[in-house]
Short mmCIF file of C-alpha atoms in Angstrom, two decimals:
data_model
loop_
_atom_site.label_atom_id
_atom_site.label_comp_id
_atom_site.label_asym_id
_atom_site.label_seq_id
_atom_site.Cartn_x
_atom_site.Cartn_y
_atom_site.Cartn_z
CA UNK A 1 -19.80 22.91 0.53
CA UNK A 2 -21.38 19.93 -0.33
CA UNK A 3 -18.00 17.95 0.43
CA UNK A 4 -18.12 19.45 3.82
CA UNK A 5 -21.60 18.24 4.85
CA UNK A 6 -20.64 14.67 3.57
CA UNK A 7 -17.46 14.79 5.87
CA UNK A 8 -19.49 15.64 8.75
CA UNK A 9 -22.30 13.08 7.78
CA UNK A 10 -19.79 10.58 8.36
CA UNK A 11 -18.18 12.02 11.22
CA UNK A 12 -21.58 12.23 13.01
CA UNK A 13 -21.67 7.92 13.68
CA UNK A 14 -18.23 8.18 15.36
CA UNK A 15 -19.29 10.81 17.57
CA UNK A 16 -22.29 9.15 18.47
CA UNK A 17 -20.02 6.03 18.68
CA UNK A 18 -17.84 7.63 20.96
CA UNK A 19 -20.92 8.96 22.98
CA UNK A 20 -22.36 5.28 23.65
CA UNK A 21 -18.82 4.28 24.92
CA UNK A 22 -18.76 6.87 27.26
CA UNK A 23 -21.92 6.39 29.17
CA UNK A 24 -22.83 10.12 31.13
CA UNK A 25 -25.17 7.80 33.52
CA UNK A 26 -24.00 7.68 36.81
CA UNK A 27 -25.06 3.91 37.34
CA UNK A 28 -22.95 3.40 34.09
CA UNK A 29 -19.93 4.97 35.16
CA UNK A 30 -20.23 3.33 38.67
CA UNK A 31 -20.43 -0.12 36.95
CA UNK A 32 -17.69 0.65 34.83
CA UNK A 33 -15.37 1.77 37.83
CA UNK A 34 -16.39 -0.84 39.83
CA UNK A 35 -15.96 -3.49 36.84
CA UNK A 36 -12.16 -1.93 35.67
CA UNK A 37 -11.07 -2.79 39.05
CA UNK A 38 -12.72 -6.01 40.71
CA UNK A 39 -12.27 -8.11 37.23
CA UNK A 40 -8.62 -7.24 37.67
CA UNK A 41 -8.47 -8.31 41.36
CA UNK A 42 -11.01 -11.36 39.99
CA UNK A 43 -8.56 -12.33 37.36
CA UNK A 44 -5.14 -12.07 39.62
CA UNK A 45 -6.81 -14.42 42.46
CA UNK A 46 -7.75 -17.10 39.96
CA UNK A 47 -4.50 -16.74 38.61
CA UNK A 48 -2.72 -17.37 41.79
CA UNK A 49 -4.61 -19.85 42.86
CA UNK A 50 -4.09 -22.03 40.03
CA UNK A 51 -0.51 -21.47 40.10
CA UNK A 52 -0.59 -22.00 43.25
CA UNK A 53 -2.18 -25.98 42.59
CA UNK A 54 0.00 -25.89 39.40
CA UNK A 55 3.26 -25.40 41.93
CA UNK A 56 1.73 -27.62 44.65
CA UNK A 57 1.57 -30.47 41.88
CA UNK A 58 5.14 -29.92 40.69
CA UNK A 59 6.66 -30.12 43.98
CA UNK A 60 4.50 -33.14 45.11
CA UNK A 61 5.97 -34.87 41.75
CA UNK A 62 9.42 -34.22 42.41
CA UNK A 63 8.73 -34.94 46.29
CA UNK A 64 7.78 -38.34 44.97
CA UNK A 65 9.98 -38.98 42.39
CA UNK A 66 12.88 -38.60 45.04
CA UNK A 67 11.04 -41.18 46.99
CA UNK A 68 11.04 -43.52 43.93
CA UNK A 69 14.80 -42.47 42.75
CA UNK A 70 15.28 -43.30 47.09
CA UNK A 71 13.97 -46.70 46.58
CA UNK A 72 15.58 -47.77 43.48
CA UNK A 73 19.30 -46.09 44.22
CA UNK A 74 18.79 -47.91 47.52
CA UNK A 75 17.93 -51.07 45.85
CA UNK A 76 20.70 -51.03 43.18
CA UNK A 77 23.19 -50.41 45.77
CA UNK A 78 21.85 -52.90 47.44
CA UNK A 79 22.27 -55.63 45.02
CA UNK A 80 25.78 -54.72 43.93
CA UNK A 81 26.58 -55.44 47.77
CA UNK A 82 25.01 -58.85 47.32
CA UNK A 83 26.78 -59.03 44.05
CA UNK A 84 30.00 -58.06 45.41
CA UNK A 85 30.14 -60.45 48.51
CA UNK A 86 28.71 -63.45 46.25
CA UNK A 87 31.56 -62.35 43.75
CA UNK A 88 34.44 -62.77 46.56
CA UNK A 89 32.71 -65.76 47.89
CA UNK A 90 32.92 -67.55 45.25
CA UNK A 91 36.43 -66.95 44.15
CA UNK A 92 37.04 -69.09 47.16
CA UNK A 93 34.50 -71.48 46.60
CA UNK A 94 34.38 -71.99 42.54
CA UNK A 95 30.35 -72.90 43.42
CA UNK A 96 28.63 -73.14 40.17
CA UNK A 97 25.55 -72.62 41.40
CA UNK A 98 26.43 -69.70 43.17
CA UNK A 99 27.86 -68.70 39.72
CA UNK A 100 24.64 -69.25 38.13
CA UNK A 101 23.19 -66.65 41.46
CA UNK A 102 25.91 -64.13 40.41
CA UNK A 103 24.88 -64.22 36.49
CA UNK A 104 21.09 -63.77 37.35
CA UNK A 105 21.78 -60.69 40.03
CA UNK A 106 23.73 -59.19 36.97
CA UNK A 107 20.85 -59.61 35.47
CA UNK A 108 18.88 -57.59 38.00
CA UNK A 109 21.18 -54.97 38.21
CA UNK A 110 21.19 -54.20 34.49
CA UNK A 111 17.39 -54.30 34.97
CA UNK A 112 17.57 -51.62 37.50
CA UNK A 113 20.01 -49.53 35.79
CA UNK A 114 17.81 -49.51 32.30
CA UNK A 115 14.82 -48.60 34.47
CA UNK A 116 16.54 -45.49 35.68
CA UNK A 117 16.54 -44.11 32.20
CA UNK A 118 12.60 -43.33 33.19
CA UNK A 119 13.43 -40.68 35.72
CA UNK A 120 15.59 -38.13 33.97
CA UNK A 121 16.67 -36.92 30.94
CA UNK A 122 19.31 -34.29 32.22
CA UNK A 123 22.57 -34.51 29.84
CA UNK A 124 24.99 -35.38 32.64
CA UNK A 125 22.59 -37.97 34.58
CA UNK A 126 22.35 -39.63 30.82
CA UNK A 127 25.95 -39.51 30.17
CA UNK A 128 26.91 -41.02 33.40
CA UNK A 129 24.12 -43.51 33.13
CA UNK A 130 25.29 -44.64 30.00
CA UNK A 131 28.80 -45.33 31.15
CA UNK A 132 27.46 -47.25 34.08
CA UNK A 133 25.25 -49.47 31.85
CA UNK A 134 27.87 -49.74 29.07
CA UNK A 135 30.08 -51.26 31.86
CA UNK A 136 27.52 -53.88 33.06
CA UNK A 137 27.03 -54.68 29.48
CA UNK A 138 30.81 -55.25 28.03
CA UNK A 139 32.25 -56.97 31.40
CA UNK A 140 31.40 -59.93 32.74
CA UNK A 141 30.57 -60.92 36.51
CA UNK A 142 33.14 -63.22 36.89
CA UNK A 143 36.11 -59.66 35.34
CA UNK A 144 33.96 -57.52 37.13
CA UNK A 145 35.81 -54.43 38.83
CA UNK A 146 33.41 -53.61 41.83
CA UNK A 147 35.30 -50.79 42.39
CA UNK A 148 34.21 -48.59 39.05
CA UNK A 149 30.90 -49.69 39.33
CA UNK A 150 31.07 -48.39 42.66
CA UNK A 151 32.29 -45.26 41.16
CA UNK A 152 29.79 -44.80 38.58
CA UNK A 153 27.12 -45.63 40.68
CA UNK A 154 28.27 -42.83 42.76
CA UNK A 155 28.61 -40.14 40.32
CA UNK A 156 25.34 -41.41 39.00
CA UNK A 157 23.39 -41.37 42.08
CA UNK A 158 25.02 -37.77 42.93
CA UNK A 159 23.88 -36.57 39.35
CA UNK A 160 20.54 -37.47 39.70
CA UNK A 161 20.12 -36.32 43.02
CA UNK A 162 21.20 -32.88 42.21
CA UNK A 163 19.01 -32.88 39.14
CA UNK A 164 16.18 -33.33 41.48
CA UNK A 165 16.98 -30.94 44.32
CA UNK A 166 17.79 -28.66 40.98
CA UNK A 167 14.20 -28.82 39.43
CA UNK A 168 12.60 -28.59 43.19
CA UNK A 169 14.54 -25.27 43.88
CA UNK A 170 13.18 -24.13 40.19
CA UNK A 171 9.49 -24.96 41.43
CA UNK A 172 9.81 -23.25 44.97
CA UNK A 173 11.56 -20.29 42.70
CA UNK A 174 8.55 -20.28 40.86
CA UNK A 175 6.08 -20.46 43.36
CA UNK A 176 8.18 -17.24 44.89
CA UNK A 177 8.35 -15.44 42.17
CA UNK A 178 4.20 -16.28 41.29
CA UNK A 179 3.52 -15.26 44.90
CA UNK A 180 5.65 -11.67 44.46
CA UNK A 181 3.71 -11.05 41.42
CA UNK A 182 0.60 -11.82 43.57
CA UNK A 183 1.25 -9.53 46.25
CA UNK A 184 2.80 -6.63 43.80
CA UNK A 185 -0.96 -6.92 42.09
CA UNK A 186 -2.48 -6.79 45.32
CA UNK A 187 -0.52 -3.97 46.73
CA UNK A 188 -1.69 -2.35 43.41
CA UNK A 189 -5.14 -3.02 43.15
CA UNK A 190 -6.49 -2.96 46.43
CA UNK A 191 -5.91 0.40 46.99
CA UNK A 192 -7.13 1.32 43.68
CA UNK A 193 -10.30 -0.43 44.51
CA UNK A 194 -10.40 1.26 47.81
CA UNK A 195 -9.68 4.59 45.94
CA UNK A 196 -12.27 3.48 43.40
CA UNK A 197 -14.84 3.15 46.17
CA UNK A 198 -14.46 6.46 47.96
CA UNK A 199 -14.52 8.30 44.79
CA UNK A 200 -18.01 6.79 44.30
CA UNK A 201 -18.66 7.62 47.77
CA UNK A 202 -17.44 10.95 47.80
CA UNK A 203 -19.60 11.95 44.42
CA UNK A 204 -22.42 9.88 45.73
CA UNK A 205 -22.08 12.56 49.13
CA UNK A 206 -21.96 15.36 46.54
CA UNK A 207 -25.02 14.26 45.03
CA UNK A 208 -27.15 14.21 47.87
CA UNK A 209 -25.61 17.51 49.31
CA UNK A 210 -26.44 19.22 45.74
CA UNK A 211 -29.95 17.61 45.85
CA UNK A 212 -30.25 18.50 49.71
CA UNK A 213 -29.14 22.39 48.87
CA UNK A 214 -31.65 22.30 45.87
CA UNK A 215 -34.25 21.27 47.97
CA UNK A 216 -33.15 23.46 50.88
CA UNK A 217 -33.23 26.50 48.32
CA UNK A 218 -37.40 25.70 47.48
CA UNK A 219 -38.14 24.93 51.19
CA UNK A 220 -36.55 28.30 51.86
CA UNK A 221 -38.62 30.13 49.10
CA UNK A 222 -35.52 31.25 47.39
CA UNK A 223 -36.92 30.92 44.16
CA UNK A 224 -34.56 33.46 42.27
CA UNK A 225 -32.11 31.35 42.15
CA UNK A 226 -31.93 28.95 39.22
CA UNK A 227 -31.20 25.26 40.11
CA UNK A 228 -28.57 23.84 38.32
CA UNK A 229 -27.02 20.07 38.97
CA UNK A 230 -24.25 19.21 37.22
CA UNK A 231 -22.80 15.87 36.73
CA UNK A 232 -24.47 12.75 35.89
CA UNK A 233 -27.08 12.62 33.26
CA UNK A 234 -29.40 11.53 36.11
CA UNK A 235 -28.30 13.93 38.08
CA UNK A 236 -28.91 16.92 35.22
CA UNK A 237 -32.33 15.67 34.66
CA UNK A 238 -33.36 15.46 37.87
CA UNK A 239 -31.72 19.21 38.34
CA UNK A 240 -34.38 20.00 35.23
CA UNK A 241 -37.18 18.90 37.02
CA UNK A 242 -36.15 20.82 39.99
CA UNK A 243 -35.88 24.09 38.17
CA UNK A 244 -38.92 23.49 36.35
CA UNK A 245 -40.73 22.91 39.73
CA UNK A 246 -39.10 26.00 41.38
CA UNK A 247 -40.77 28.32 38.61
CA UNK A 248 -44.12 27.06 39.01
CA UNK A 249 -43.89 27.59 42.79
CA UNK A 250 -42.47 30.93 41.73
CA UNK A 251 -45.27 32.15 39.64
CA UNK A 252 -47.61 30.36 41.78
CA UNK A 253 -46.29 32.68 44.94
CA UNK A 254 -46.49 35.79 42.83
CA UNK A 255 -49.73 34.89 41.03
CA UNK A 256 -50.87 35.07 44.98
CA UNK A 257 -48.74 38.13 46.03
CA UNK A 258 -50.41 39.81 43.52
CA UNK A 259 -54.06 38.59 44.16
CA UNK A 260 -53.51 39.59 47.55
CA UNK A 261 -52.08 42.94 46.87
CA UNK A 262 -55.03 43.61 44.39
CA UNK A 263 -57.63 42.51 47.01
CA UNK A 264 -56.10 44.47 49.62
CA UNK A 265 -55.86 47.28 47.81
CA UNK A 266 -59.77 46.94 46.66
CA UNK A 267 -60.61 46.68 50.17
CA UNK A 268 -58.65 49.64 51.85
CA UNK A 269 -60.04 52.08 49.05
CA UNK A 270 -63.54 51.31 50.07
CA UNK A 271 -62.63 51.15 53.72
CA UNK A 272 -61.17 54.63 54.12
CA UNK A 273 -64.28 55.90 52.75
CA UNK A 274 -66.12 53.70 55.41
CA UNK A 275 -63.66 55.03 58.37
CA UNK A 276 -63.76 59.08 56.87
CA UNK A 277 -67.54 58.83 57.25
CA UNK A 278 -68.04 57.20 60.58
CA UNK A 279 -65.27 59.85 61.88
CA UNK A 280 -67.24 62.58 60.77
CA UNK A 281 -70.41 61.13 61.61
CA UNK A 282 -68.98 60.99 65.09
CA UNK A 283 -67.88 64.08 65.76
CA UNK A 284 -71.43 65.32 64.31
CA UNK A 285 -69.79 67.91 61.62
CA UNK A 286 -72.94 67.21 60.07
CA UNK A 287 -75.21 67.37 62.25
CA UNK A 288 -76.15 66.11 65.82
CA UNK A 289 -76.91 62.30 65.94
CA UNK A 290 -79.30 60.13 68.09
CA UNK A 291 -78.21 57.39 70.39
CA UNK A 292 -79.51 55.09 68.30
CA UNK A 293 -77.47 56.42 65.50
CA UNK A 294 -74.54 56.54 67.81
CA UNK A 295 -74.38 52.94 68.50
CA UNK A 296 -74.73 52.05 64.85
CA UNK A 297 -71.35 53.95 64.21
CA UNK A 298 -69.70 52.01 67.10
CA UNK A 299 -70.44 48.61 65.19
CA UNK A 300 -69.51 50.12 61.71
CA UNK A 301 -65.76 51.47 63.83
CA UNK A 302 -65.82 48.20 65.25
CA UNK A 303 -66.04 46.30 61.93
CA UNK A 304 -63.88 48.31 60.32
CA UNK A 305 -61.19 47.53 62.57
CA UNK A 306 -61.89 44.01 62.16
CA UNK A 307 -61.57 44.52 58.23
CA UNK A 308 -58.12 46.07 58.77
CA UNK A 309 -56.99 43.93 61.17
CA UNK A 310 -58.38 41.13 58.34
CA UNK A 311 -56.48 42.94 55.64
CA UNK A 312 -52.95 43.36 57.16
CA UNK A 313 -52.80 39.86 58.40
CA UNK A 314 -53.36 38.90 55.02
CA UNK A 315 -50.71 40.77 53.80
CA UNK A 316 -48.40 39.40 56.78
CA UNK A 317 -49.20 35.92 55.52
CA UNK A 318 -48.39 36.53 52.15
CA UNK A 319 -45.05 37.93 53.40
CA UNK A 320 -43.91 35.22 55.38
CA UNK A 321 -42.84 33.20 53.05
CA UNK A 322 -39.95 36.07 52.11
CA UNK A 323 -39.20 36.16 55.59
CA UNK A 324 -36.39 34.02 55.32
CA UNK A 325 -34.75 35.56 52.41
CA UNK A 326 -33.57 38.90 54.84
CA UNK A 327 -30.44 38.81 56.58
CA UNK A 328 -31.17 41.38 59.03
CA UNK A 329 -30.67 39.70 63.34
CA UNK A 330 -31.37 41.02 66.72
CA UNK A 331 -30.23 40.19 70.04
CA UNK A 332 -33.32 38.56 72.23
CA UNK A 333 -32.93 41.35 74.79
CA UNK A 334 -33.99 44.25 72.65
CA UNK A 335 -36.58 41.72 70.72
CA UNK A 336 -38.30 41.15 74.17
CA UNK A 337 -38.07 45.19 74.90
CA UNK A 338 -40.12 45.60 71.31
CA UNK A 339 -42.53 43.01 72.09
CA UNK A 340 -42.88 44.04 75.33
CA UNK A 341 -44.08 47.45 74.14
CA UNK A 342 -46.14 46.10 71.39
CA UNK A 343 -48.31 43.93 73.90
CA UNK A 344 -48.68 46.72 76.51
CA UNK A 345 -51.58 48.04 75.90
CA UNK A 346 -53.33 44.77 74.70
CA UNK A 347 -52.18 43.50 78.48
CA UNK A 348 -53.88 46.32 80.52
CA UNK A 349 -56.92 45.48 78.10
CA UNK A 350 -57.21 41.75 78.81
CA UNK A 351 -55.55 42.05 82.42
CA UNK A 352 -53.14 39.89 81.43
CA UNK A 353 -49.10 39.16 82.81
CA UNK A 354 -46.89 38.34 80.43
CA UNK A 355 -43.71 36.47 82.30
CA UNK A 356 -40.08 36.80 80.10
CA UNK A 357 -38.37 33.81 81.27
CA UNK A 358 -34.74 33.04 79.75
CA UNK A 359 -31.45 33.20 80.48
CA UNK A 360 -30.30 33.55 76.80
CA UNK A 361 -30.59 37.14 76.27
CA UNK A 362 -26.95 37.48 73.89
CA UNK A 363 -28.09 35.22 71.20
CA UNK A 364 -28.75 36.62 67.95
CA UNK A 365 -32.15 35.69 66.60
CA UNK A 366 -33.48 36.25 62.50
CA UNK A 367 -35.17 39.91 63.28
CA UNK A 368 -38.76 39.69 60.66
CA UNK A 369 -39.31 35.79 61.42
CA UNK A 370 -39.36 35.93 64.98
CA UNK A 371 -40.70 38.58 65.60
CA UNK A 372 -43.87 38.30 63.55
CA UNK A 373 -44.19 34.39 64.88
CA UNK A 374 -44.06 35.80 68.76
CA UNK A 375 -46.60 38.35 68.01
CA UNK A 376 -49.02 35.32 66.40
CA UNK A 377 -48.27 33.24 69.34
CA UNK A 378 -48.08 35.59 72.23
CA UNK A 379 -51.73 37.00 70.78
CA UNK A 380 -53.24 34.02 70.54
CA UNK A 381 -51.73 33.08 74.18
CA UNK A 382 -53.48 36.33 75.46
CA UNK A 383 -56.79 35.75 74.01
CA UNK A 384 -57.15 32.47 75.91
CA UNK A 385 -55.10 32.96 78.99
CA UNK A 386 -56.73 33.55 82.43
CA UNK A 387 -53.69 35.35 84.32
CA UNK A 388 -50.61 34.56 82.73
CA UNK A 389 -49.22 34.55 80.35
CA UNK A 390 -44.95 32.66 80.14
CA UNK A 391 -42.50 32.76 77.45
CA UNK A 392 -39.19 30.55 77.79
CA UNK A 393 -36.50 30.31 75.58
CA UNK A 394 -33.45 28.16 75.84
CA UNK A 395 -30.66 26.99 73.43
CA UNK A 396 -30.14 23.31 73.65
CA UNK A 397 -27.41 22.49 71.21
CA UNK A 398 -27.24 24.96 68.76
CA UNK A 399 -31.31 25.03 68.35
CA UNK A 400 -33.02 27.81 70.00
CA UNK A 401 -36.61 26.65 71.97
CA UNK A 402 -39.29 29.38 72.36
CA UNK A 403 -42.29 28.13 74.21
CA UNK A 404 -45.46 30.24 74.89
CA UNK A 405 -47.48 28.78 77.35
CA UNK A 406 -50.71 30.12 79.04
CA UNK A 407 -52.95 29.19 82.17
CA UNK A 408 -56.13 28.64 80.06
CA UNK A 409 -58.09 26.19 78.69
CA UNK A 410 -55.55 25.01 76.68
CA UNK A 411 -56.09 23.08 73.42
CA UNK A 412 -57.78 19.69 72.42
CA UNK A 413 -56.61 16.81 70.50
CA UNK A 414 -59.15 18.76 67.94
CA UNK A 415 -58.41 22.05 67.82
CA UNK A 416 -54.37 21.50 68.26
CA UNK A 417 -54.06 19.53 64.75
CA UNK A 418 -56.27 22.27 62.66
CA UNK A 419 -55.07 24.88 64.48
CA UNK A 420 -52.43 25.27 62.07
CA UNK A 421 -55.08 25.42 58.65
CA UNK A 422 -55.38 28.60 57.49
CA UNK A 423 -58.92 30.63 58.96
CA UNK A 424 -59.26 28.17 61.40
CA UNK A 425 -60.36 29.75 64.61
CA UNK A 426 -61.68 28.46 68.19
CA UNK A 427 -64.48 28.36 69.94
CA UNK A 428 -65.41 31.83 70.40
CA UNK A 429 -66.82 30.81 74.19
CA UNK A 430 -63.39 30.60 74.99
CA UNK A 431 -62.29 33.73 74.55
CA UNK A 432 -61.40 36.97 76.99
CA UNK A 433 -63.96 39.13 76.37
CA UNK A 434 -63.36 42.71 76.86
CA UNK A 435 -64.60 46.06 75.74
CA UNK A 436 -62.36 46.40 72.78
CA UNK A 437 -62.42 42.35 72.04
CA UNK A 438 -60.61 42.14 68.38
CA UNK A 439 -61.49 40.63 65.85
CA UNK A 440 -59.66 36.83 65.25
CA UNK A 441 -59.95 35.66 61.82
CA UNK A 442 -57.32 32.71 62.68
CA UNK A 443 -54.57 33.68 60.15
CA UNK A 444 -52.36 33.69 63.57
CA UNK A 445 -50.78 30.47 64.09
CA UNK A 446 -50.98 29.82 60.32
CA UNK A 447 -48.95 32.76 60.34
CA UNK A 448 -46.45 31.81 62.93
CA UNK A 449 -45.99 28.32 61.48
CA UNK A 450 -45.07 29.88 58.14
CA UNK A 451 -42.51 32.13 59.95
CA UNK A 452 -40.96 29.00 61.39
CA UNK A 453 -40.53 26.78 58.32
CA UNK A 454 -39.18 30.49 56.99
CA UNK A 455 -36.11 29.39 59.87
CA UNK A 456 -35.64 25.85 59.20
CA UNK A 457 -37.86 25.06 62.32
CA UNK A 458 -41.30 24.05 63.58
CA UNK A 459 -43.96 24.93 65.40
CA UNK A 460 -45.27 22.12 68.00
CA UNK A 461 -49.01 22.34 69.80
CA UNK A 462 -49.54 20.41 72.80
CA UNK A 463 -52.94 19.09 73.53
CA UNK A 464 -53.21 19.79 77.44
CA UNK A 465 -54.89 21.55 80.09
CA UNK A 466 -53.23 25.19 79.56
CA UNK A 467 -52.07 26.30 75.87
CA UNK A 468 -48.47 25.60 74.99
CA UNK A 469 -47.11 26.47 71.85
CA UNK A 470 -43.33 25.92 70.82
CA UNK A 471 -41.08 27.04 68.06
CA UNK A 472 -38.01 25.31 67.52
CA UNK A 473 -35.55 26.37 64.49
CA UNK A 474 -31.33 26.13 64.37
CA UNK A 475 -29.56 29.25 64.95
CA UNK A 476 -27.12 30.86 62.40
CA UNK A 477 -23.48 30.40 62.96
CA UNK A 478 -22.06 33.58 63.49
CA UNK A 479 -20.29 34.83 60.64
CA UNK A 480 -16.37 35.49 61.33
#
């Protein structure tokens, strides 16, 4: 047993060896992708481009030493023509000091012909060098056969010329052959560099979708759903702190679900006893009452209607944020129908119009959402509103517009940026008053605005004469 634990103590540094080498970060890996392929493509540039000065030397030194081997070939021949026709001249003439000219162009020639010896050492440029010099040195001017120096200057000029066209086709060859190898690397690792690079693009993409999703997924309130981001070691931890997050907002949500359950539920017990005594108390089971009395049980009817209408507007706002998690649609037409009927009475109460206006009565809308955000909006509409009341909807590119707009006051610069704050309400001076005037507590808009960010939207108020309100969310694509 004991052996066993020592083996693994000793495995455990190669592991951990084998860990650092393999870097889980995601700036690690990128730097090692993008290092395994640019130092190649680094290296095979350099490369070629000091083969390519090495080859450009070469050539220039064999382009030059044919311009020397040029000069001197021209200048040997040269001087064996002057040797030759000083030779023949003075066969006629017997000149001595034309003799003495003869022996000191021999001279020159041997010169040139043991200064050749510099430009080659190729076996058959040597051998027939060493013929021609061996024949300058054992003959003398005067037994000179101009004719097989002629010949061995020939086959010596011919071999060296040949060695140098030979050694500049062997640099151009190599030059070729450097250049193939150049553009075989390239062809190779370009496109892995290119691959390289949308790899990191594409897992950067997936990155930000999986973040976007995760953060999509807590915007939505859809916190059932563990988050879970897999790759990277970044990527993992940041996927930890997500999840943590998404709990707290969890038990945060139910921590108020439930304080808002328990304090509804605290007030309706008490409140039915309120409403069970009034209603006997006004239909005088127990006795008749004064007018006096009478009007007392109107305001304690009257405020317990407010304290309902307080208590299931609470419990609408604590719903809203679940809104989003139902799957349930409806077509505008029948929505409009509902809310039409919902808002009938409250219209012949305020004498108040409400004007449908839309031409997009097929499109399927999230049922709960919109529907509870309407109500909010449309309320608050006929509250202020004179007259009218208007509600347009249009679809402009996949995002459906819903604007409520009234013919009263409208808002201020004030009252439309806190409208949205929770128990915020207006000036009371404003409002319709009639018989039956509810109660506003100014849950409402804080209401609707929850309902849109439930959709993906928002909810816009414009400061101008005559309230406007707009919702704006992106509709569903229909499922096939």
């Amino acid at each position: 047993m004991n052996k066993f634990r020592l083996i693994a103590k000793q495995a455990s540094p190669k592991s951990e060896q084998k860990k650092a080498l393999f870097s889980r970060s995601f700036v690690h890996q990128a730097v090692f992708a993008i290092l395994t392929t640019t130092i190649p493509l680094l290296v095979l540039t350099l490369w070629f481009s000091f083969s390519l000065q090495q080859s450009s030397s070469e050539i220039n030194k064999f382009y030059k030493l044919n311009q020397q081997v040029d000069k001197e070939l021209t200048l040997l021949s040269d001087t064996l023509k002057t040797l030759q026709e000083a030779h023949q001249n003075n066969q006629l003439l017997q000149d001595k000091k034309l003799e003495d000219a003869i022996n000191f162009r021999w001279t020159d020639v041997k010169n040139i012909a043991n200064g050749l010896k510099n430009f080659s050492d190729e076996s058959a440029f040597v051998a027939d060098l060493q013929q021609f010099i061996t024949k300058l040195n054992f003959v003398q001017p005067k037994d000179a056969s101009f004719n097989e120096l002629w010949a061995n200057y020939h086959s010596l000029s011919e071999s060296l010329k040949h060695w140098i066209e030979h050694q500049l086709d062997s640099a151009n060859e190599q030059f070729q052959l450097r250049q193939s190898i150049f553009f075989v690397g390239l062809a190779l690792l370009v496109p892995l560099l290119i691959a390289t690079s949308l790899f990191l693009i594409i897992r950067i993409r997936n990155k930000i979708y999986a973040l976007e999703n995760a953060t999509n997924q807590l915007g939505l309130g859809k916190w059932d759903l563990p988050i879970s981001l897999s790759g990277s070691a970044e990527l993992q931890q940041l996927g930890e702190k997500l999840d943590w997050l998404r709990i707290a907002l969890k038990n945060q949500h139910e921590e108020k679900d439930t304080f808002l359950r328990h304090v509804s539920h605290e007030l309706k017990t008490p409140l039915a006893s309120i409403v069970e005594g009034t209603s006997l108390l006004q239909e005088q089971v127990l006795g008749p009452i004064s007018v006096q009395q009478l009007r007392v049980l109107e305001i304690m009817v009257r405020s317990s209607q407010q304290l309902q209408s307080l208590i299931e507007d609470l419990l609408r706002y604590s719903g809203a944020t679940k809104l989003g998690q139902t799957n349930q649609t409806t077509d505008w037409k029948s929505l409009q129908t509902e809310l039409s009927a919902y808002f009938h009475d409250r219209q012949q109460s305020y004498s108040i119009d409400i004007d449908w206006q839309t031409l997009e009565r097929g499109i399927q809308l999230p049922y709960l959402p919109c529907k509870l955000a309407l109500i909010q909006m449309i309320s608050n509409a006929i509250r202020y509103a004179n007259q009218t009341v208007w509600v347009k909807v249009k679809v402009e590119h996949q995002i459906c517009i819903i604007d409520v707009i009234d013919d009263g006051v409208g808002f201020t610069p004030v009252s439309a940026t806190r409208a949205l704050e929770p128990f915020y309400s207006g000036p009371k001076n404003l409002e319709k008053q009639v018989e039956n005037n509810e109660f506003h507590h100014g849950l409402g808009l804080t209401i609707a605005n929850e309902c849109s960010k439930t959709l993906a939207g928002t909810l816009k108020i414009y400061p101008k004469s005559g309230g406007h309100i707009q919702i704006a969310f992106p509709l569903q694509e229909p499922q096939q």
